[in-house]
Tab-separated table of C-alpha atoms in Angstrom:
chain	number	residue	atom	x	y	z
W	1	MET	CA	-46.416	-2.135	-5.740
W	2	ALA	CA	-48.300	-2.005	-9.039
W	3	PRO	CA	-47.237	1.594	-9.935
W	4	ALA	CA	-43.614	0.740	-9.211
W	5	VAL	CA	-43.785	-2.308	-11.471
W	6	LEU	CA	-45.486	-0.228	-14.160
W	7	VAL	CA	-42.716	2.406	-14.024
W	8	ILE	CA	-40.040	-0.293	-14.312
W	9	VAL	CA	-41.805	-1.917	-17.261
W	10	LEU	CA	-42.465	1.354	-19.109
W	11	PHE	CA	-39.185	3.158	-18.506
W	12	ARG	CA	-36.713	0.278	-18.141
W	13	LEU	CA	-37.768	-2.997	-19.659
W	14	TRP	CA	-39.776	-1.686	-22.611
W	15	PRO	CA	-36.990	0.598	-23.984
W	16	LEU	CA	-34.519	-2.240	-23.442
W	17	LEU	CA	-36.658	-4.655	-25.450
W	18	LEU	CA	-37.140	-2.025	-28.160
W	19	GLY	CA	-33.370	-1.630	-28.397
W	20	VAL	CA	-32.817	-5.383	-28.654
W	21	ASN	CA	-35.523	-5.627	-31.315
W	22	PHE	CA	-33.985	-2.696	-33.228
W	23	SER	CA	-30.588	-4.428	-33.184
W	24	LEU	CA	-32.109	-7.222	-35.290
W	25	THR	CA	-32.860	-4.833	-38.164
W	26	GLY	CA	-30.609	-3.366	-40.823
W	27	ASP	CA	-29.133	0.068	-41.588
W	28	GLY	CA	-28.886	2.065	-44.801
W	29	ASP	CA	-30.466	0.256	-47.738
W	30	ARG	CA	-31.799	-2.399	-45.366
W	31	ASN	CA	-33.288	0.126	-42.955
W	32	GLY	CA	-36.226	-1.465	-41.107
W	33	VAL	CA	-35.615	-4.892	-42.679
W	34	VAL	CA	-35.215	-7.768	-40.227
W	35	VAL	CA	-31.676	-9.130	-40.626
W	36	GLY	CA	-31.598	-11.543	-37.692
W	37	LEU	CA	-28.171	-11.789	-36.054
W	38	ASP	CA	-26.242	-10.212	-38.945
W	39	ASN	CA	-25.308	-7.152	-36.864
W	40	TYR	CA	-23.946	-9.357	-34.083
W	41	VAL	CA	-21.960	-11.502	-36.530
W	42	GLU	CA	-20.401	-8.362	-38.025
W	43	LEU	CA	-19.795	-6.966	-34.552
W	44	PHE	CA	-17.737	-9.935	-33.385
W	45	ALA	CA	-15.749	-9.912	-36.624
W	46	ASP	CA	-14.690	-6.279	-36.135
W	47	PRO	CA	-11.169	-6.009	-34.608
W	48	LEU	CA	-12.046	-2.612	-33.123
W	49	PHE	CA	-14.986	-4.023	-31.170
W	50	LEU	CA	-12.955	-7.042	-30.060
W	51	GLY	CA	-10.262	-4.628	-28.911
W	52	ALA	CA	-12.901	-2.689	-26.978
W	53	LEU	CA	-14.005	-5.901	-25.242
W	54	ARG	CA	-10.370	-6.725	-24.474
W	55	ASN	CA	-10.062	-3.318	-22.817
W	56	VAL	CA	-13.137	-4.171	-20.711
W	57	GLY	CA	-11.120	-7.136	-19.445
W	58	TRP	CA	-8.334	-4.750	-18.405
W	59	LEU	CA	-10.886	-2.605	-16.583
W	60	VAL	CA	-12.091	-5.643	-14.640
W	61	LEU	CA	-8.495	-6.463	-13.641
W	62	LEU	CA	-7.833	-2.850	-12.591
W	63	LEU	CA	-11.125	-2.560	-10.693
W	64	PRO	CA	-9.698	-3.687	-7.304
W	65	VAL	CA	-7.160	-0.852	-7.559
W	66	ALA	CA	-9.925	1.656	-8.335
W	67	VAL	CA	-11.852	0.493	-5.255
W	68	ALA	CA	-8.869	0.068	-2.922
W	69	ILE	CA	-7.593	3.645	-3.366
W	70	PRO	CA	-10.732	5.425	-2.051
W	71	GLY	CA	-11.246	2.649	0.513
W	72	ILE	CA	-7.779	3.089	2.035
W	73	LEU	CA	-7.983	6.889	1.959
W	74	ALA	CA	-11.445	6.790	3.579
W	75	THR	CA	-10.006	4.526	6.289
W	76	PHE	CA	-7.293	7.054	7.069
W	77	ILE	CA	-9.848	9.868	7.175
W	78	TYR	CA	-12.135	7.815	9.427
W	79	LEU	CA	-9.218	7.102	11.768
W	80	ARG	CA	-8.696	10.870	11.891
W	81	VAL	CA	-5.142	11.147	10.671
W	82	PRO	CA	-3.774	14.713	11.025
W	83	GLY	CA	-5.374	16.988	8.421
W	84	HIS	CA	-8.221	14.581	7.659
W	85	ARG	CA	-10.746	17.397	7.047
W	86	PHE	CA	-8.422	19.006	4.494
W	87	TYR	CA	-7.783	15.707	2.735
W	88	ARG	CA	-11.523	14.987	2.491
W	89	SER	CA	-12.092	18.213	0.530
W	90	VAL	CA	-8.997	17.787	-1.649
W	91	TYR	CA	-9.795	14.192	-2.532
W	92	PHE	CA	-13.366	15.054	-3.536
W	93	PHE	CA	-12.430	18.104	-5.640
W	94	PRO	CA	-11.639	16.254	-8.926
W	95	ALA	CA	-15.109	14.646	-8.833
W	96	VAL	CA	-16.741	18.010	-9.577
W	97	LEU	CA	-14.635	18.612	-12.695
W	98	SER	CA	-15.948	17.817	-16.149
W	99	PRO	CA	-14.171	14.936	-17.938
W	100	VAL	CA	-13.394	17.388	-20.734
W	101	ILE	CA	-11.554	19.690	-18.320
W	102	VAL	CA	-9.739	16.780	-16.671
W	103	GLY	CA	-8.752	15.356	-20.055
W	104	SER	CA	-7.467	18.733	-21.267
W	105	ILE	CA	-5.378	19.203	-18.122
W	106	PHE	CA	-3.800	15.767	-18.372
W	107	ASN	CA	-3.222	16.197	-22.096
W	108	LEU	CA	-0.875	19.031	-21.176
W	109	LEU	CA	0.725	17.218	-18.247
W	110	LEU	CA	1.251	13.963	-20.147
W	111	SER	CA	2.299	15.276	-23.538
W	112	PHE	CA	5.624	13.923	-24.772
W	113	GLY	CA	7.369	17.222	-24.033
W	114	GLY	CA	5.216	17.935	-20.986
W	115	PRO	CA	6.054	18.497	-17.309
W	116	LEU	CA	5.878	14.830	-16.279
W	117	ASN	CA	8.354	13.682	-18.917
W	118	ARG	CA	10.650	16.603	-18.072
W	119	LEU	CA	10.556	15.463	-14.442
W	120	LEU	CA	11.386	11.902	-15.497
W	121	ASP	CA	14.266	13.278	-17.543
W	122	VAL	CA	15.636	15.075	-14.471
W	123	LEU	CA	15.413	11.785	-12.560
W	124	GLY	CA	17.361	10.050	-15.307
W	125	ILE	CA	14.384	8.113	-16.617
W	126	GLY	CA	13.573	8.243	-20.292
W	127	PRO	CA	10.381	9.922	-21.487
W	128	VAL	CA	7.202	7.870	-21.855
W	129	ASP	CA	4.735	8.403	-24.663
W	130	TRP	CA	1.771	8.265	-22.291
W	131	LEU	CA	-0.908	8.847	-24.915
W	132	GLY	CA	0.864	7.813	-28.117
W	133	ASP	CA	2.044	4.319	-27.179
W	134	SER	CA	-0.663	1.715	-27.761
W	135	HIS	CA	0.676	-0.403	-24.889
W	136	VAL	CA	0.501	2.479	-22.412
W	137	ALA	CA	-2.367	4.755	-23.517
W	138	MET	CA	-5.243	2.653	-22.117
W	139	PHE	CA	-3.629	2.432	-18.675
W	140	THR	CA	-2.989	6.181	-18.766
W	141	VAL	CA	-6.632	6.970	-19.506
W	142	VAL	CA	-7.849	4.537	-16.830
W	143	GLY	CA	-5.438	6.066	-14.311
W	144	VAL	CA	-6.758	9.549	-15.056
W	145	HIS	CA	-10.342	8.288	-14.761
W	146	ILE	CA	-9.605	6.761	-11.344
W	147	TRP	CA	-7.986	10.005	-10.203
W	148	ALA	CA	-10.955	12.038	-11.396
W	149	THR	CA	-13.719	9.883	-9.916
W	150	PHE	CA	-12.460	8.207	-6.739
W	151	GLY	CA	-13.826	11.130	-4.672
W	152	MET	CA	-17.396	9.842	-5.090
W	153	ALA	CA	-16.415	6.356	-3.940
W	154	LEU	CA	-14.602	7.995	-1.017
W	155	VAL	CA	-17.848	9.672	0.076
W	156	VAL	CA	-19.689	6.344	-0.145
W	157	PHE	CA	-17.031	4.661	1.966
W	158	LEU	CA	-17.240	7.441	4.574
W	159	SER	CA	-21.020	6.949	4.684
W	160	GLY	CA	-20.403	3.249	5.245
W	161	PHE	CA	-17.999	4.029	8.091
W	162	ALA	CA	-20.829	5.947	9.797
W	163	THR	CA	-22.655	2.609	10.190
W	164	LEU	CA	-19.625	0.814	11.630
W	165	ASP	CA	-19.825	-0.007	15.331
W	166	PRO	CA	-17.013	1.959	17.073
W	167	ALA	CA	-17.016	-0.602	19.889
W	168	LEU	CA	-15.578	-3.189	17.501
W	169	LEU	CA	-12.662	-0.907	16.627
W	170	ASP	CA	-12.065	-0.109	20.287
W	171	ALA	CA	-12.102	-3.811	21.150
W	172	ALA	CA	-9.631	-4.602	18.359
W	173	ARG	CA	-7.290	-1.842	19.518
W	174	SER	CA	-7.574	-3.010	23.123
W	175	ASP	CA	-6.512	-6.478	21.984
W	176	GLY	CA	-3.427	-4.964	20.370
W	177	ALA	CA	-4.502	-5.439	16.748
W	178	THR	CA	-2.337	-3.685	14.163
W	179	LEU	CA	-3.827	-1.403	11.525
W	180	PRO	CA	-3.706	-4.098	8.783
W	181	GLN	CA	-5.393	-6.541	11.183
W	182	VAL	CA	-8.094	-3.970	12.015
W	183	ILE	CA	-8.726	-3.402	8.319
W	184	ARG	CA	-8.740	-7.136	7.535
W	185	HIS	CA	-10.879	-8.401	10.398
W	186	VAL	CA	-13.070	-5.432	11.398
W	187	ILE	CA	-13.386	-2.811	8.683
W	188	VAL	CA	-13.661	-5.018	5.584
W	189	PRO	CA	-16.320	-7.368	7.054
W	190	GLY	CA	-18.208	-4.414	8.540
W	191	LEU	CA	-18.267	-2.597	5.212
W	192	SER	CA	-18.952	-5.625	3.011
W	193	ARG	CA	-22.198	-4.197	1.588
W	194	THR	CA	-20.587	-0.806	0.990
W	195	ILE	CA	-17.657	-2.485	-0.752
W	196	GLN	CA	-20.051	-4.463	-2.948
W	197	PHE	CA	-21.874	-1.266	-3.872
W	198	VAL	CA	-18.637	0.580	-4.692
W	199	PHE	CA	-17.370	-2.347	-6.779
W	200	VAL	CA	-20.523	-2.431	-8.897
W	201	THR	CA	-20.922	1.340	-9.317
W	202	THR	CA	-17.216	1.833	-10.074
W	203	MET	CA	-17.342	-0.848	-12.763
W	204	ILE	CA	-20.466	0.702	-14.275
W	205	GLY	CA	-18.759	4.107	-14.181
W	206	MET	CA	-15.709	2.722	-15.971
W	207	LEU	CA	-17.846	1.172	-18.689
W	208	THR	CA	-20.227	4.091	-19.216
W	209	SER	CA	-18.475	7.302	-18.106
W	210	MET	CA	-15.090	7.279	-19.802
W	211	PHE	CA	-16.313	8.614	-23.150
W	212	GLY	CA	-15.343	12.215	-22.399
W	213	LEU	CA	-11.807	11.319	-21.359
W	214	ILE	CA	-11.245	9.027	-24.348
W	215	TYR	CA	-12.643	11.619	-26.748
W	216	VAL	CA	-10.426	14.411	-25.404
W	217	MET	CA	-7.248	12.479	-24.613
W	218	THR	CA	-6.872	9.885	-27.386
W	219	SER	CA	-9.968	9.858	-29.653
W	220	GLY	CA	-9.796	6.065	-29.384
W	221	GLY	CA	-6.204	5.891	-30.584
W	222	PRO	CA	-3.468	5.099	-31.123
W	223	GLY	CA	-4.672	2.440	-33.533
W	224	GLY	CA	-7.946	1.937	-31.673
W	225	SER	CA	-6.094	0.786	-28.530
W	226	THR	CA	-8.226	2.921	-26.183
W	227	TYR	CA	-11.604	1.966	-27.589
W	228	LEU	CA	-14.258	0.942	-25.103
W	229	PRO	CA	-17.726	-0.327	-26.120
W	230	GLU	CA	-19.265	3.027	-25.196
W	231	TYR	CA	-16.924	4.906	-27.529
W	232	TYR	CA	-17.419	2.303	-30.262
W	233	ILE	CA	-21.205	2.747	-29.992
W	234	TRP	CA	-20.859	6.498	-30.380
W	235	ILE	CA	-18.679	6.087	-33.485
W	236	GLN	CA	-21.225	3.779	-35.107
W	237	GLN	CA	-24.231	5.908	-34.144
W	238	GLY	CA	-22.823	9.421	-34.391
W	239	GLN	CA	-20.171	9.106	-37.089
W	240	MET	CA	-21.207	6.130	-39.242
W	241	ASN	CA	-25.000	6.660	-38.981
W	242	ARG	CA	-25.634	2.977	-38.184
W	243	PRO	CA	-28.193	3.056	-35.344
W	244	ALA	CA	-29.253	-0.608	-35.620
W	245	TYR	CA	-25.634	-1.767	-35.549
W	246	ALA	CA	-25.004	0.555	-32.589
W	247	SER	CA	-28.030	-1.005	-30.850
W	248	ALA	CA	-26.430	-4.424	-31.253
W	249	ALA	CA	-23.223	-3.099	-29.651
W	250	SER	CA	-25.317	-1.513	-26.863
W	251	THR	CA	-27.020	-4.837	-26.196
W	252	VAL	CA	-23.660	-6.570	-25.909
W	253	LEU	CA	-22.425	-3.826	-23.554
W	254	PHE	CA	-25.522	-4.303	-21.386
W	255	LEU	CA	-24.920	-8.065	-21.210
W	256	VAL	CA	-21.252	-7.515	-20.343
W	257	MET	CA	-22.206	-5.138	-17.518
W	258	LEU	CA	-24.850	-7.574	-16.259
W	259	VAL	CA	-22.469	-10.550	-16.224
W	260	VAL	CA	-19.593	-8.597	-14.652
W	261	GLY	CA	-21.881	-7.049	-12.021
W	262	LEU	CA	-23.448	-10.371	-11.021
W	263	ALA	CA	-20.031	-12.056	-10.913
W	264	GLN	CA	-18.656	-9.317	-8.663
W	265	VAL	CA	-21.570	-9.509	-6.239
W	266	SER	CA	-21.340	-13.301	-6.141
W	267	ILE	CA	-17.587	-13.284	-5.457
W	268	LEU	CA	-17.845	-10.580	-2.803
W	269	ARG	CA	-20.738	-12.312	-1.043
W	270	ARG	CA	-18.786	-15.578	-0.984
W	271	THR	CA	-15.749	-13.753	0.404
W	272	GLY	CA	-17.918	-12.105	3.061
W	273	ARG	CA	-19.325	-15.468	4.183
W	274	GLU	CA	-15.781	-16.897	4.456
W	275	ASP	CA	-14.828	-13.986	6.700
């Protein structure tokens, strides 16, 4: 017990506290000088950072979609639809690709004169500026991220299905339950812990693993509309050379992830008890 606690303190809590402490100091001419909450005040007055937090809100709203897609596909694979072995490999394939490669591919597909817009033109639908319209770009990047990463969640769901009691499914089928009823009353309650895990890890992935896609596809644009806190932190640390200010943004990102994660687990547990 003691070694485990020591590892957590040394490699988790101590660096976290150092980062929080560093966020209370200044950059540049005030390097090393304690500035209190000045970095946080500046942070919440920056429209780019507020826009990044607003985009986090969109991610939270889109999270059920990101979880439902691999969950439904895993259900079909578990129920052994024709070709389920082939689909399992195909669905997982994008998960092994680098975000840089995925972003480059979709940059070509989604360019204004690209194949997708040409297809829309054939169908009589006007072209969409997928990456150049500030009202569309964030949803485009999130959609590509979901496509690229849902294979991992699919594997987790399939692992969860391995723990599901087949007798319950057989009993539901014997009682004449439809597929939606089986999903609602047997699969979802039986996989409640797996669903909780996928919700939390998918949200963490959205908040901490979209840097590569944003960098390649939009570079935060147009007009900062695709900024996320992670990308904002990199700009401040890597481009503006403001490590203390970036630490303040990192602390806020950590708190956001903590609050969102705890809220998700609480809601899902309450839903599970109601079922």
